[in-house]
mmCIF file of C-alpha atoms in Angstrom:
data_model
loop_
_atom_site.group_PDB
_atom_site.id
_atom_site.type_symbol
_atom_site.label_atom_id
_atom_site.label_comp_id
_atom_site.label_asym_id
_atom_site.label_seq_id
_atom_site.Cartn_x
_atom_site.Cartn_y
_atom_site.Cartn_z
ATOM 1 C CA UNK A 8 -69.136 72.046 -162.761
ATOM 2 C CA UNK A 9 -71.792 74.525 -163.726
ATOM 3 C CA UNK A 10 -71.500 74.805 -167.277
ATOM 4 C CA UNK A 11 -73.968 77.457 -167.014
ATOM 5 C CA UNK A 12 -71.257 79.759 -166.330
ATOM 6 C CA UNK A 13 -69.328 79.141 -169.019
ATOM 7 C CA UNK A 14 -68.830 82.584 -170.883
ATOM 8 C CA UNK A 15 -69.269 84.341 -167.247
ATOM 9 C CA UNK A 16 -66.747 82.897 -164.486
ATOM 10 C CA UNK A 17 -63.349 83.085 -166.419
ATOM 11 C CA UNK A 18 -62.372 79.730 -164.417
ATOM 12 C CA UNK A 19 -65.617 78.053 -165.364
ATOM 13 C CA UNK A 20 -64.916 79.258 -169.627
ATOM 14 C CA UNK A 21 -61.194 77.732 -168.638
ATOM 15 C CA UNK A 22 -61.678 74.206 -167.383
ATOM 16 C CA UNK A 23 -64.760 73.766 -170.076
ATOM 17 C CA UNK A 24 -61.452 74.683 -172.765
ATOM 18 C CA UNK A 25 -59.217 72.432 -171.491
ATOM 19 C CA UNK A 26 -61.473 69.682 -170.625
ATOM 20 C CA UNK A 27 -60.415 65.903 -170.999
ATOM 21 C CA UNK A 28 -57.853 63.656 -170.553
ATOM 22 C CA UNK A 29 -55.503 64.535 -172.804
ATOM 23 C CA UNK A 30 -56.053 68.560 -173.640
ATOM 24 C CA UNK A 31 -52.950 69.769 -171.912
ATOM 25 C CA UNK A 32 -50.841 67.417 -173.577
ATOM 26 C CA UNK A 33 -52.051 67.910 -176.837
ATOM 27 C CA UNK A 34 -51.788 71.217 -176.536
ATOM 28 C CA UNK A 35 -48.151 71.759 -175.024
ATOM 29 C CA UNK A 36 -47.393 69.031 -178.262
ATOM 30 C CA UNK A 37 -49.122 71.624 -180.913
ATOM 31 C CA UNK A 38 -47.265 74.629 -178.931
ATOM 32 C CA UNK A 39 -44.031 73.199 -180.658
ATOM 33 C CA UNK A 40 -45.115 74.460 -184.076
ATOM 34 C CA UNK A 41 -47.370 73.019 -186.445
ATOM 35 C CA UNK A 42 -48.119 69.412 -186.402
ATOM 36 C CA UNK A 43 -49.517 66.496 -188.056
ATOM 37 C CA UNK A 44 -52.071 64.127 -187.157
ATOM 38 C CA UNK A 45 -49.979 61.147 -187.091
ATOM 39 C CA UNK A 46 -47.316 62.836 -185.609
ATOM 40 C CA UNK A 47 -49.196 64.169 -182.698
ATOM 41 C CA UNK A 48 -50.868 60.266 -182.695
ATOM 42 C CA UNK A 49 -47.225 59.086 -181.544
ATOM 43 C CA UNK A 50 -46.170 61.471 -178.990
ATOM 44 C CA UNK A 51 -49.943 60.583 -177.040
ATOM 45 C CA UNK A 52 -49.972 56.747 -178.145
ATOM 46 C CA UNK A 53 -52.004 55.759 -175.731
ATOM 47 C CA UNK A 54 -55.376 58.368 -177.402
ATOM 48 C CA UNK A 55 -57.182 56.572 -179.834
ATOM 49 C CA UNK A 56 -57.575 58.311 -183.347
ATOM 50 C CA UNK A 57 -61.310 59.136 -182.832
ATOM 51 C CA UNK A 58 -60.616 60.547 -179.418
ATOM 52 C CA UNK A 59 -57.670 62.569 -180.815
ATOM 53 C CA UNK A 60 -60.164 63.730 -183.475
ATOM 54 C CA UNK A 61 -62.702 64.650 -181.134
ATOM 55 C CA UNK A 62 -60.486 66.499 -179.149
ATOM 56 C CA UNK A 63 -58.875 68.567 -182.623
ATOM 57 C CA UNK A 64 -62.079 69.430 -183.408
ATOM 58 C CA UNK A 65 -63.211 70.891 -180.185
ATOM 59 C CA UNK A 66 -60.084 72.735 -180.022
ATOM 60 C CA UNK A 67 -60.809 73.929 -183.583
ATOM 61 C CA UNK A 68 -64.275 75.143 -182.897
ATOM 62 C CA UNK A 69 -63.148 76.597 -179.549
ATOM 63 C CA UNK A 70 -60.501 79.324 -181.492
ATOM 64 C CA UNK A 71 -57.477 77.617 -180.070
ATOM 65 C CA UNK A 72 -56.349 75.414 -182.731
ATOM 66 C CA UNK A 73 -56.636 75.797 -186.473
ATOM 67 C CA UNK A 74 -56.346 73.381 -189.287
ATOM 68 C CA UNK A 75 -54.420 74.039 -192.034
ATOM 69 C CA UNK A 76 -54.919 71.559 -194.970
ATOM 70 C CA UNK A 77 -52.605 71.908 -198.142
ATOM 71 C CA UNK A 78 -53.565 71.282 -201.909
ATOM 72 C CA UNK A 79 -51.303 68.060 -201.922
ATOM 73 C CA UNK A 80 -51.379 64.444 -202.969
ATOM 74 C CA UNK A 81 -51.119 62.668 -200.486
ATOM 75 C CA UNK A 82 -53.025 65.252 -198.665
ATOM 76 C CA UNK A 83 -51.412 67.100 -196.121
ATOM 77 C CA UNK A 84 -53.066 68.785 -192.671
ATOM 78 C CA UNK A 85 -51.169 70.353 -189.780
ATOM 79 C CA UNK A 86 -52.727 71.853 -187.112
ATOM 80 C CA UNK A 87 -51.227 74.978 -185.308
ATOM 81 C CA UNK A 88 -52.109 77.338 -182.427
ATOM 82 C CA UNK A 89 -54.159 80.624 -183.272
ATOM 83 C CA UNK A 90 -53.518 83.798 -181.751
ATOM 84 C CA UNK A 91 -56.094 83.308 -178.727
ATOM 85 C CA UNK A 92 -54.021 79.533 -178.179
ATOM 86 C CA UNK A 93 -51.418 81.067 -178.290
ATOM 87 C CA UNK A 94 -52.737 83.219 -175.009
ATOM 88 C CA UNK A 95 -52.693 80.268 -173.533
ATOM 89 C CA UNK A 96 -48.853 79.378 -173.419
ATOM 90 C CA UNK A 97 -48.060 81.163 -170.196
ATOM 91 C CA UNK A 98 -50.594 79.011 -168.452
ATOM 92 C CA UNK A 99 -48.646 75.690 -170.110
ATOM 93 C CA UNK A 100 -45.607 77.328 -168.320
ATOM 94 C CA UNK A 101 -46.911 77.829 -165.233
ATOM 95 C CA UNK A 102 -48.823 74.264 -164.945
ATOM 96 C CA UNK A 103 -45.166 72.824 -166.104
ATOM 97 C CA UNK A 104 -43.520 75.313 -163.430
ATOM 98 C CA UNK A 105 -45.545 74.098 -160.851
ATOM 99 C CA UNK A 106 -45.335 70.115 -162.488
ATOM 100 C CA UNK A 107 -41.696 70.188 -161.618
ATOM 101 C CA UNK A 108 -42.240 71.800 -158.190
ATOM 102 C CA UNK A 109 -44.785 69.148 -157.167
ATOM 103 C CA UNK A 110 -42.713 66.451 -158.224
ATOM 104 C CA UNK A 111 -39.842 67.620 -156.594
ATOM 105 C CA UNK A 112 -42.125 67.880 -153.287
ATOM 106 C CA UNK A 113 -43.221 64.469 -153.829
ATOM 107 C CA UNK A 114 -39.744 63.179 -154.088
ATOM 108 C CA UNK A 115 -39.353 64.832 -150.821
ATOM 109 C CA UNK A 116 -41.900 63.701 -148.404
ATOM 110 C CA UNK A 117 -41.166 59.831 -150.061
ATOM 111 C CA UNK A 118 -37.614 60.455 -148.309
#
C-alpha cells in the first residue's frame, strides 16, 4: 500500500483508517454507544491492553473516536464515536451485509 496517497485516493485514506487486526471490531463494539475500556477489553479478549490502547489512540487522533473522561473517583473514561465515525456506520453495515452473504455462500459450496 502506498501510503503516499493517503489524503488523495479515498480507498488509500480508508484502509490506512481502518488498519489492523482488530479496527472493525472495535469499532462496530464502540458503534453500540459509549464504552469503557474494560468493557470493550472483554468483548475482543483475545487484544492485549497495549494493543487495544494503541489502537484507541489512533482512532482518537484519526477524528473517529473520542475520549470522554469524567471528574470521578475511581476515574471514569468512555470512548464514543464522533460525528465523522459516525460516517462510517453505513460501511459497518455493508461489510456485515456482505459478512452474512459470504458466509452463507461458503455454507453453500461446502454442500
Amino acid at each position: 500500500m502506498e501510503v503516499a496517497l493517503y489524503g488523495i485516493c479515498p480507498y488509500t485514506t480508508t484502509q490506512v483508517l481502518i488498519q489492523g487486526k482488530w479496527s472493525m471490531l472495535m469499532l462496530y463494539h464502540i458503534s453500540r454507544g459509549p464504552i469503557r475500556f474494560n468493557e470493550l477489553q472483554r468483548h475482543l479478549p483475545h487484544m492485549t491492553n497495549a494493543t487495544l490502547s494503541t489502537q484507541l489512540k489512533k482512532f482518537e487522533k484519526s477524528g473517529l473516536v473520542e475520549r470522554k473522561s469524567y471528574n470521578e473517583m475511581p476515574l471514569r473514561v468512555e470512548y464514543s464515536l464522533t460525528e465523522m465515525g459516525k460516517k462510517f456506520l453505513p460501511v459497518l453495515e455493508s461489510i456485515e451485509k456482505f459478512g452474512y452473504e459470504y458466509i452463507d455462500y461458503m455454507k453453500e459450496i461446502d454442500e
